[in-house]
Amino acid sequence: MILPGSVRTGIAANALSADGSARGHSDANIDAGIDPDVAAGTIIDGLAARAHEIVVAEGMELMALQLRAQDPETLFGFTAAEGARLAAARAQGLGPEPTKVNA
């Protein structure tokens, strides 16, 4: 299982909106993500080692993965709060962006 965090790619800019149009811009998490060559190397090394889990994450994303194993209720509370924040921003007509996780 490959557990990726943000990888610096064009995925956010190429994502489609509800009407099918391209989003057209990235976001702070993707822009600050892991270099694609580093991510690919980590994945290839993990596959070569026949690892059951290959973690391709850093910063807050890695801490969230660790927190899920150690204290899942705290992580679920955090993600619920972030979801509520994004929903409130969307209800106000704002283009909600996720909280930046990799500074």
Short mmCIF file of C-alpha atoms in Angstrom, two decimals:
data_model
loop_
_atom_site.label_atom_id
_atom_site.label_comp_id
_atom_site.label_asym_id
_atom_site.label_seq_id
_atom_site.Cartn_x
_atom_site.Cartn_y
_atom_site.Cartn_z
CA MET A 1 0.00 0.00 0.00
CA ILE A 2 1.39 3.37 -0.99
CA LEU A 3 0.44 6.17 1.40
CA PRO A 4 1.20 9.42 -0.42
CA GLY A 5 1.20 12.91 0.93
CA SER A 6 1.34 15.95 -1.32
CA VAL A 7 3.57 15.50 -4.33
CA ARG A 8 4.49 18.56 -6.39
CA THR A 9 2.56 17.78 -9.59
CA GLY A 10 -0.07 19.42 -11.76
CA ILE A 11 -2.90 17.38 -10.22
CA ALA A 12 -4.64 20.31 -8.51
CA ALA A 13 -4.37 22.61 -11.53
CA ASN A 14 -5.68 19.87 -13.81
CA ALA A 15 -8.54 18.85 -11.53
CA LEU A 16 -12.04 19.42 -12.87
CA SER A 17 -14.66 21.52 -11.15
CA ALA A 18 -18.31 20.47 -10.81
CA ASP A 19 -19.13 21.99 -14.22
CA GLY A 20 -16.30 20.08 -15.90
CA SER A 21 -13.99 23.05 -16.39
CA ALA A 22 -10.35 22.81 -15.36
CA ARG A 23 -9.54 24.26 -11.94
CA GLY A 24 -6.59 25.96 -13.58
CA HIS A 25 -4.43 26.60 -10.52
CA SER A 26 -2.56 24.63 -7.92
CA ASP A 27 -2.76 24.97 -4.16
CA ALA A 28 -0.25 25.64 -1.41
CA ASN A 29 -0.06 22.01 -0.26
CA ILE A 30 0.74 20.66 -3.71
CA ASP A 31 3.19 23.49 -4.43
CA ALA A 32 5.04 22.72 -1.17
CA GLY A 33 4.84 18.96 -1.72
CA ILE A 34 7.50 16.36 -2.17
CA ASP A 35 9.54 16.51 -5.38
CA PRO A 36 8.11 13.93 -7.82
CA ASP A 37 11.53 12.33 -8.37
CA VAL A 38 11.96 11.87 -4.61
CA ALA A 39 8.45 10.42 -4.30
CA ALA A 40 9.07 8.02 -7.19
CA GLY A 41 12.39 6.93 -5.67
CA THR A 42 10.75 6.24 -2.32
CA ILE A 43 8.04 4.19 -4.01
CA ILE A 44 10.51 2.22 -6.14
CA ASP A 45 12.74 1.52 -3.14
CA GLY A 46 9.74 0.35 -1.13
CA LEU A 47 8.54 -1.92 -3.92
CA ALA A 48 12.03 -3.37 -4.32
CA ALA A 49 12.13 -4.06 -0.58
CA ARG A 50 8.66 -5.68 -0.84
CA ALA A 51 7.39 -3.30 1.84
CA HIS A 52 3.74 -3.71 2.82
CA GLU A 53 3.38 0.05 3.35
CA ILE A 54 5.31 2.74 1.55
CA VAL A 55 4.96 6.14 3.19
CA VAL A 56 5.57 9.07 0.86
CA ALA A 57 4.78 11.94 3.21
CA GLU A 58 6.46 14.60 5.29
CA GLY A 59 5.57 17.35 7.72
CA MET A 60 1.98 17.50 8.95
CA GLU A 61 0.86 14.78 6.54
CA LEU A 62 3.36 12.35 8.06
CA MET A 63 2.34 13.43 11.55
CA ALA A 64 -1.32 12.81 10.65
CA LEU A 65 -0.48 9.28 9.54
CA GLN A 66 1.37 8.66 12.79
CA LEU A 67 -1.48 10.21 14.81
CA ARG A 68 -3.98 7.91 13.10
CA ALA A 69 -2.09 4.94 14.54
CA GLN A 70 -1.52 6.48 17.99
CA ASP A 71 -4.66 8.56 18.66
CA PRO A 72 -7.23 8.22 15.88
CA GLU A 73 -9.98 10.11 17.71
CA THR A 74 -7.82 13.25 17.84
CA LEU A 75 -7.08 12.95 14.13
CA PHE A 76 -10.74 12.40 13.28
CA GLY A 77 -11.66 15.48 15.34
CA PHE A 78 -9.11 17.55 13.46
CA THR A 79 -10.31 16.37 10.05
CA ALA A 80 -13.95 16.98 11.01
CA ALA A 81 -13.10 20.54 12.05
CA GLU A 82 -11.22 21.15 8.80
CA GLY A 83 -14.15 19.78 6.80
CA ALA A 84 -16.54 22.10 8.64
CA ARG A 85 -14.22 25.06 7.97
CA LEU A 86 -14.09 24.27 4.25
CA ALA A 87 -17.88 23.78 4.07
CA ALA A 88 -18.47 27.14 5.79
CA ALA A 89 -16.10 28.87 3.36
CA ARG A 90 -17.90 27.28 0.42
CA ALA A 91 -21.30 28.35 1.82
CA GLN A 92 -20.02 31.93 1.92
CA GLY A 93 -19.07 31.71 -1.75
CA LEU A 94 -15.36 31.61 -1.06
CA GLY A 95 -13.06 29.27 -2.93
CA PRO A 96 -12.03 27.19 0.06
CA GLU A 97 -8.43 26.14 0.16
CA PRO A 98 -7.24 23.45 2.56
CA THR A 99 -5.11 24.53 5.46
CA LYS A 100 -1.47 24.49 4.38
CA VAL A 101 0.12 21.40 5.92
CA ASN A 102 3.74 21.47 4.74
CA ALA A 103 5.43 24.73 5.61
#
